[in-house]
Amino acid sequence: MAALRACPEARGKPCAVLEADVDPEAIIEKVKLPLQAVNDAARETGIGPGWPLNRALVRCPDLKVLTPDPAGEAQLLREMIAQAESITPDLEVACKDTLLLDLSRTSSRHAAHLGELEVADIWPLHARAATPDLARLAVRHEDCHERLVTSRDIARLPLELLHFLPGGDEFLPLLKDWGLSKLGDFMQLSRQELTARLGPQSGAWHDLLHAKTCRLLRLHRPPESMEQTMDFEEPVTATEPLVFAFKRLLHVLSARLAARYVAVKTLRIVFHLERGGVFLREIRLPEPRVEEGELLRPIQVLLDSLKTGSNVVGLTLDVETTLPTAAQRDWFIRQLPQPERWTDTLAQLEGLLGTGKVGIPVPPVSHRPDDFKLLPADGHTPSPQGGFFPSNSMPLRRFRPAAPVMVAADADPRQPRPLALLTGPCRGQVMETRGPFLHSGHWWDPEAAWRRIEWDVRLAGDQLLRLAFTPPDRWVIDGLYQ
Amino acid sequence: MKASLPFHEFHARSAFSFLRGASDPEVLMERAAQIDLATIAITDHEGFYGSARAYHEACKRGIRAITGATLEIDGAHVPVICATRTGYRILSRHLTNRRLNEIVAHDEMNRGDLIALTGDREGPVIRHLLRDDRQAAMQAARGLIQLFGHGNVYVEILRHGLRDDAKINRALIDLARHLRLPLLASNAPLHAVRENRLLADAFICLRHHTSLDAAGILLEPNGERHLKSPARMARLFSDLPEALENTQELSDRINFTLEKLGYEFPCYEDETGRLMDLDEQTQCLREKCEVGAKLRYKEITPKIRATLEKEIGLIGRLELSGYFLIVQDIVDHARKEGILCQGRGSAANSVVCYVLGITNVDAVKQKLVFERFLSEGPTKNEYKSWPDIDIDFPSGDQREKVIQYVFKKYGARGAAMTANVITYRGKSAFREMSKVLGFPPSIADRFSSLGSTPYHWKRSDTEAPPTPEEIEAERQEVFEGQMAYLLPPSHPRLVALEKLYHAVLGLPRHLGQHSGGIVICNQGLDEVVPIQPANMPGRTIVQWDKDDCEDLGLVKIDLLGLGMLAAMENMIEIRRRKEPRFELAGIDLEDKAVYNMLHRSDTIGTFQVESRAQMATLSILQPDDFYEIAIQVAIVRPGPIQGGLLNPYLRRRKGLDKPDWIHDDFEPVLKRTLGIPLFQEQVLKMAEIIADFTGNEAAQLRKAMSFNRSDKRMREVTAKLRERMIERKITKEVQDKVVDAVGNFSLYGFPESHALSFASIAYWSCWFKVHEPAAFYTGLLNNQPMGFYSAHSLIQDAKRHGIHVLPVSCIHSLVTTEVVDDSTIRLGLHRLRGISKETQERIVRERSNEPFDSLADFLSRVSPNAKERRVLAKSGALNDLPKVGHRRKAMWQVELPLYGDLLEKGRDAEEDNEILAAMNLHERLAADLAIQGASTGPHPMKLWRQSHLEMGLVNARDLQSLSHGMPARVGGLVICRQRPGTAKGHCFISLEDETGISNLFVKKENFQRMRLTIVSEPFLMATGRVQIAEGGQRTIYVDEVYPLRGAEPVHAAESHDFH
């Protein structure tokens, strides 16, 4: 249904959804994939769920093959839950397309709405039964739709429906080999004999089909959101009122966290701006926190360095929660005795340098000069690597950024040899050279491919430089040897 | 020019270093020749893998390929070069010791026979210098000196344009001065040209199980590790001339190449285990031939004696007597063990092979020419070409027994299988390269392989071979076509993927084991070529493939497995129960009943002549004697069909056309095949007559025709052939026909002797089908899978021939299928999928100890596991047990857990109750097909027909009475779908029903239209018109194909599909 909804032009035409998520353009290569579901138009041509795609296409050459739409399915389920909650809040999500509703405490007037539910322009099928599992089986067969079914009705249903019970797939082939075709055939067998052969699970099914067992529903309870939003009467232009607002939000948040025995892992703040749009900031805490004051401090640091470019008319605070740490601070020496101060420092640095520019640099990950990797700085220290062995003994003072220069070079286009530096901080004739040192890499990606030729040069004034040439014609001074 | 630039490369690795080198050895040599490198040593990782190919290519290019290997010592890579033949032998044995993990003594390595280099950054010295540990580097260098001797260790100086090169090289020079070691300039190339660096990087990723994005500093920092010319190296090392001069000095010092391999034919041992000398061996051969001839011939005519003498004389002169004796010993051993065997290939041209029992074709009677097998032409100084004897054994355990006998007799260091170089092919190349580039595996899953690689060699050499640009364009087109559904053309990594994919295609991936080629040398095979363990326990392989072995003059024997021989062994054993002295050789080759069966094309299950194409030809050719069966076997093959030989032969055979001798001189050669050059021997003889090819040139032509590795050899030989014909003023038309005949054989042709060997097996199998049908089907069913038809089709065919096939039963069946009487067979327990061999044997053993008195007794004594109990019950194998009756009853009972004696009474009481309904016919059929892939019950089409009478389908039997052009509608179980390359895209389908097989022909256009139906549906219905072929066979020329409505897919047996 979700796949059909995502593809409105396929309505009314025979359609099928594949079990695997494959590119529809390339389906012909996967002709033996089984179909997950087919619509009525397709069913009329004689095909059904479980058919291999190749045979289905033989029977129904116009079959439109759709790929599963997990996002659409989730959305449909949400809509269905919303509708069902209008009848009863006691419901179980049995699988991605089936809800079990407990109507025992629902008035008949409310229950009558069951037939009027509408989700995405269609009316969901329903069946009623004395136990949740019978209802779950019954709704899978058209003979039971919109009816109150009993065990006798269930007995007339095909055996394949056992597939919808937990563990059913395992025994279904055997039961078919036994020649059973209806659930009634199964129900007629002696429970004791069945249990002796197939184990207690089969006895449980037997009871279930005879409506001898009734279980409690695993009630659906959506996760609670901690999100809070505050709108300001007047646009805020300074930090102070914002801090005040955050204090209020954190006060509530802290109490809610304490009541649920959870702590904050990440703070997500959305500033709603006067000129329209929003400004997002995320603060990851090195240790889960609950206390109002400890949560406020990194926010204050953030506010100190915040530049929104517009007045703030509202803010939203959301958090990602986790279990609080269970370490006993007084008894053990910890790597971060005062994690809140470390958080403050990081937040200040990030405010100063920009997002993503704070971390622990680790040695190069490629041959590209100056390549390094930044690990997150939230309390983890990288494992020590082997020592670093410089390629020569002279210290190099690097230019950051490297200084572009004009260089007079010889005519070899592949490896031009510098003859004189014409511009830049150090100019003059090149007296002596060493090189070229050739580096290249990342050739597999045209955007990231690089090539670099380095020369160590001595200028007339006895200055020692590292020059780098990047094709086609860029020269830079990489640094000065001291 | 060369003298002024002294540089030789001594540390190159080829793609045979497996993920450590990125160019084929041939390509390295080609490039070396282009850039004027006079000497190059291939030092593959832990072996001589690429040396054989490098040596051959180098010989052709006029340069010198030195043999060496890189040894991994304590994790460091040390290049070692063979300076002398002794050095080669030491290193070869040393490599074998390392591979086989057992020490066999060899000479000292420090006597100047081996030269060691300090290696690259993975070498023992530089790896310490990279950590600034000069002390350890010095220690490592001293270790090398101790191992290889002072004066035999060179300090390798590399300049790859890296910043720390200078620092490391300074340290190396200091070290060399200190230890008084010579310096050696090298570039340690990993690939031929700079562009190959891409593949080298990809290989690094594969070796480290990572992707290019994650590989980081594992990759090479630049693309400098390619072959560099002496001029370039001279510029790089201008400040260090001694390092260059030393390469010249080292080159002069090395006096070994693979030319001096020193392989000698194995000698035959006498009864005391002493190795005989050459004369003794020839004498022994003569004696054995004498004994054999008396057994083979009732009367030894002067002609036979003269032929024998001539052959023995030549074998003796070529010093091959030991070889023949060794092969005869293997065959003898097999016979003693009761293992059926038969030589095939050109060996069947020899009377010596016939009288020694190696082959079964009487070369004198069949007028076969010995020179095609062995001739005096090639001398040891010319192109080496030793005789090739292939022997077929029953596939499976029997062949393994023979192989193990050879290993046992010659020891792990005396015999080994030849390697089979597994190369990167379409799918594997794409999978690995896309993985390296970070594409998800699903892309590779969906990539369909290229199918047949574009065929560049054109048969007529008047057409120019395609230029590299044309080949590249063709490649690109194919690749783009394949990628159309996978990646958008704008994908940034598509270019890299394409480059890598094409670069890796055809490069070696790993070494496998050749199916039957075995190399023997009773004087230390491990000193000739390194030996390493194969994947299969108890087997070893040499590091070269069969062509490399042959090129270097190593004699190999092919011990091949043939399913039909295994089946025939079974048939003979059954026949001998009636006639203990029965021998295949005693079968009359002129049995009318056999030829009648061939004329009827009733050949399902027989050897070689059972396919649809063979059957269709049989009905036209109507063979009347044994030689015509050989022609039948040889002519229905891709080569002759594509070469357009089949129809002219059939027309001439029927007298519709006159034979065309191509050239008058060819008449004696082509007479037996009515002017059609059908056999390899004929083509060689033609070359001899028309182009005056010498024995050696003919041997080269034969090798080129059977060589599947490169088209290049073929082009060279045909060019020579044409050149000679032009010299001799042969007309253009004749030239073209001769060149065409050669081309056809490159597509796969038969030697006449080989065809005769196969024809004899084909004839015998037909004889069994006619005279011992029960034994025939039993033999086939016991050796499935083999041949063209499934067990289901064979059982149906057996039933049509009046054989009663009894189902599997725990009370009556043995493990294998058995003959009950002349017209009844009982399927064996082996037919049940999912029943282990142990359980099958336990059933038979327990039953023979004491009959089973109940199902409970059976279960407690045989103890099958839960899955096996279900299979046994479902298959009906338990039905004959007391109080069981039908399958469902058994299925209900076997699910009960076993309580031993504890609760036995309760079980007995229950056995009488009918809880589950018995299976109906349809269910039984489905169960049989699911478990056995075949059913002894009615054909599924018979059941279908009963409920679909209104459809009015013509069955296979009635189809044979319809006249040409009549419309017909047929239906059946698809047993075969074929679209052979020779059929221009048309499709052939065989439908089976309860009366036989109907053949359908679907035109290319119709096939494309109905492709999905044809390839997906297990049962088909087709409408069309009847066509009667020349031989009277009916085929439906199909207009429409439909799925057969109402047919159950669970009733379908497996089909053989080639589309």
PDB file of C-alpha atoms in Angstrom, chain A residues 14-101:
ATOM      1  CA  PRO A  14      -1.511  -4.743 -11.694  1.00  0.00           C
ATOM      2  CA  CYS A  15       1.310  -4.041  -9.281  1.00  0.00           C
ATOM      3  CA  ALA A  16       3.569  -6.076  -7.065  1.00  0.00           C
ATOM      4  CA  VAL A  17       6.110  -5.265  -4.390  1.00  0.00           C
ATOM      5  CA  LEU A  18       9.329  -7.225  -4.208  1.00  0.00           C
ATOM      6  CA  GLU A  19      10.630  -8.688  -0.962  1.00  0.00           C
ATOM      7  CA  ALA A  20      14.095  -7.269  -1.440  1.00  0.00           C
ATOM      8  CA  ASP A  21      14.904  -3.656  -1.976  1.00  0.00           C
ATOM      9  CA  VAL A  22      16.376  -3.564  -5.456  1.00  0.00           C
ATOM     10  CA  ASP A  23      16.681  -0.983  -8.144  1.00  0.00           C
ATOM     11  CA  PRO A  24      13.542  -1.262 -10.320  1.00  0.00           C
ATOM     12  CA  GLU A  25      15.640  -0.489 -13.381  1.00  0.00           C
ATOM     13  CA  ALA A  26      17.693  -3.576 -12.752  1.00  0.00           C
ATOM     14  CA  ILE A  27      14.941  -5.979 -11.742  1.00  0.00           C
ATOM     15  CA  ILE A  28      15.322  -8.110 -14.795  1.00  0.00           C
ATOM     16  CA  GLU A  29      18.611  -9.293 -13.348  1.00  0.00           C
ATOM     17  CA  LYS A  30      16.850 -10.509 -10.237  1.00  0.00           C
ATOM     18  CA  VAL A  31      14.030 -12.292 -11.937  1.00  0.00           C
ATOM     19  CA  LYS A  32      13.747 -14.994  -9.311  1.00  0.00           C
ATOM     20  CA  LEU A  33      12.996 -12.634  -6.431  1.00  0.00           C
ATOM     21  CA  PRO A  34       9.778 -13.516  -4.637  1.00  0.00           C
ATOM     22  CA  LEU A  35       6.924 -11.027  -4.541  1.00  0.00           C
ATOM     23  CA  GLN A  36       6.007  -9.630  -1.164  1.00  0.00           C
ATOM     24  CA  ALA A  37       2.547  -8.357  -2.012  1.00  0.00           C
ATOM     25  CA  VAL A  38       0.324  -7.864  -5.034  1.00  0.00           C
ATOM     26  CA  ASN A  39      -2.718  -5.651  -5.527  1.00  0.00           C
ATOM     27  CA  ASP A  40      -6.180  -6.819  -6.551  1.00  0.00           C
ATOM     28  CA  ALA A  41      -5.629  -6.109 -10.223  1.00  0.00           C
ATOM     29  CA  ALA A  42      -2.547  -8.309 -10.178  1.00  0.00           C
ATOM     30  CA  ARG A  43      -4.263 -11.015  -8.162  1.00  0.00           C
ATOM     31  CA  GLU A  44      -6.911 -11.282 -10.843  1.00  0.00           C
ATOM     32  CA  THR A  45      -4.273 -12.423 -13.322  1.00  0.00           C
ATOM     33  CA  GLY A  46      -3.598 -15.433 -11.140  1.00  0.00           C
ATOM     34  CA  ILE A  47      -0.452 -14.399  -9.359  1.00  0.00           C
ATOM     35  CA  GLY A  48      -0.043 -13.884  -5.647  1.00  0.00           C
ATOM     36  CA  PRO A  49       2.460 -13.101  -2.911  1.00  0.00           C
ATOM     37  CA  GLY A  50       5.425 -15.496  -2.836  1.00  0.00           C
ATOM     38  CA  TRP A  51       5.491 -16.001  -6.621  1.00  0.00           C
ATOM     39  CA  PRO A  52       8.907 -15.580  -8.202  1.00  0.00           C
ATOM     40  CA  LEU A  53       9.037 -12.428 -10.235  1.00  0.00           C
ATOM     41  CA  ASN A  54       9.957 -14.164 -13.480  1.00  0.00           C
ATOM     42  CA  ARG A  55       6.908 -16.435 -13.435  1.00  0.00           C
ATOM     43  CA  ALA A  56       4.695 -13.562 -12.319  1.00  0.00           C
ATOM     44  CA  LEU A  57       5.851 -11.555 -15.347  1.00  0.00           C
ATOM     45  CA  VAL A  58       4.967 -14.476 -17.623  1.00  0.00           C
ATOM     46  CA  ARG A  59       1.420 -14.549 -16.299  1.00  0.00           C
ATOM     47  CA  CYS A  60       1.076 -10.804 -16.125  1.00  0.00           C
ATOM     48  CA  PRO A  61       3.407  -9.070 -18.584  1.00  0.00           C
ATOM     49  CA  ASP A  62       2.039  -5.623 -17.629  1.00  0.00           C
ATOM     50  CA  LEU A  63       2.882  -6.146 -13.984  1.00  0.00           C
ATOM     51  CA  LYS A  64       4.359  -3.032 -12.499  1.00  0.00           C
ATOM     52  CA  VAL A  65       7.069  -3.888 -10.047  1.00  0.00           C
ATOM     53  CA  LEU A  66       7.403  -1.521  -7.125  1.00  0.00           C
ATOM     54  CA  THR A  67      10.114  -1.444  -4.536  1.00  0.00           C
ATOM     55  CA  PRO A  68       9.223  -1.487  -0.843  1.00  0.00           C
ATOM     56  CA  ASP A  69       8.820   1.944   0.694  1.00  0.00           C
ATOM     57  CA  PRO A  70       9.848   1.559   4.353  1.00  0.00           C
ATOM     58  CA  ALA A  71       9.348   5.249   5.113  1.00  0.00           C
ATOM     59  CA  GLY A  72       5.877   5.169   3.578  1.00  0.00           C
ATOM     60  CA  GLU A  73       5.052   2.039   5.513  1.00  0.00           C
ATOM     61  CA  ALA A  74       6.069   3.689   8.783  1.00  0.00           C
ATOM     62  CA  GLN A  75       3.967   6.720   7.940  1.00  0.00           C
ATOM     63  CA  LEU A  76       0.939   4.552   7.145  1.00  0.00           C
ATOM     64  CA  LEU A  77       1.361   2.723  10.420  1.00  0.00           C
ATOM     65  CA  ARG A  78       1.480   6.015  12.297  1.00  0.00           C
ATOM     66  CA  GLU A  79      -1.701   7.144  10.587  1.00  0.00           C
ATOM     67  CA  MET A  80      -3.365   3.847  11.340  1.00  0.00           C
ATOM     68  CA  ILE A  81      -2.376   4.063  15.010  1.00  0.00           C
ATOM     69  CA  ALA A  82      -3.702   7.607  15.198  1.00  0.00           C
ATOM     70  CA  GLN A  83      -7.036   6.432  13.790  1.00  0.00           C
ATOM     71  CA  ALA A  84      -7.200   3.380  16.020  1.00  0.00           C
ATOM     72  CA  GLU A  85      -6.527   5.446  19.109  1.00  0.00           C
ATOM     73  CA  SER A  86      -9.823   7.193  18.455  1.00  0.00           C
ATOM     74  CA  ILE A  87     -11.477   3.856  19.261  1.00  0.00           C
ATOM     75  CA  THR A  88      -9.314   2.588  22.089  1.00  0.00           C
ATOM     76  CA  PRO A  89      -5.924   3.496  23.517  1.00  0.00           C
ATOM     77  CA  ASP A  90      -5.304  -0.183  24.291  1.00  0.00           C
ATOM     78  CA  LEU A  91      -3.701  -1.430  21.147  1.00  0.00           C
ATOM     79  CA  GLU A  92      -0.735  -3.547  20.088  1.00  0.00           C
ATOM     80  CA  VAL A  93       1.315  -3.148  16.939  1.00  0.00           C
ATOM     81  CA  ALA A  94       1.360  -6.801  15.850  1.00  0.00           C
ATOM     82  CA  CYS A  95       3.447  -6.158  12.728  1.00  0.00           C
ATOM     83  CA  LYS A  96       4.038  -3.333  10.311  1.00  0.00           C
ATOM     84  CA  ASP A  97       0.555  -3.585   8.805  1.00  0.00           C
ATOM     85  CA  THR A  98      -1.541  -5.060  11.623  1.00  0.00           C
ATOM     86  CA  LEU A  99      -2.905  -3.577  14.851  1.00  0.00           C
ATOM     87  CA  LEU A 100      -4.584  -5.515  17.625  1.00  0.00           C
ATOM     88  CA  LEU A 101      -7.242  -3.515  19.453  1.00  0.00           C
TER      89      LEU A 101
END
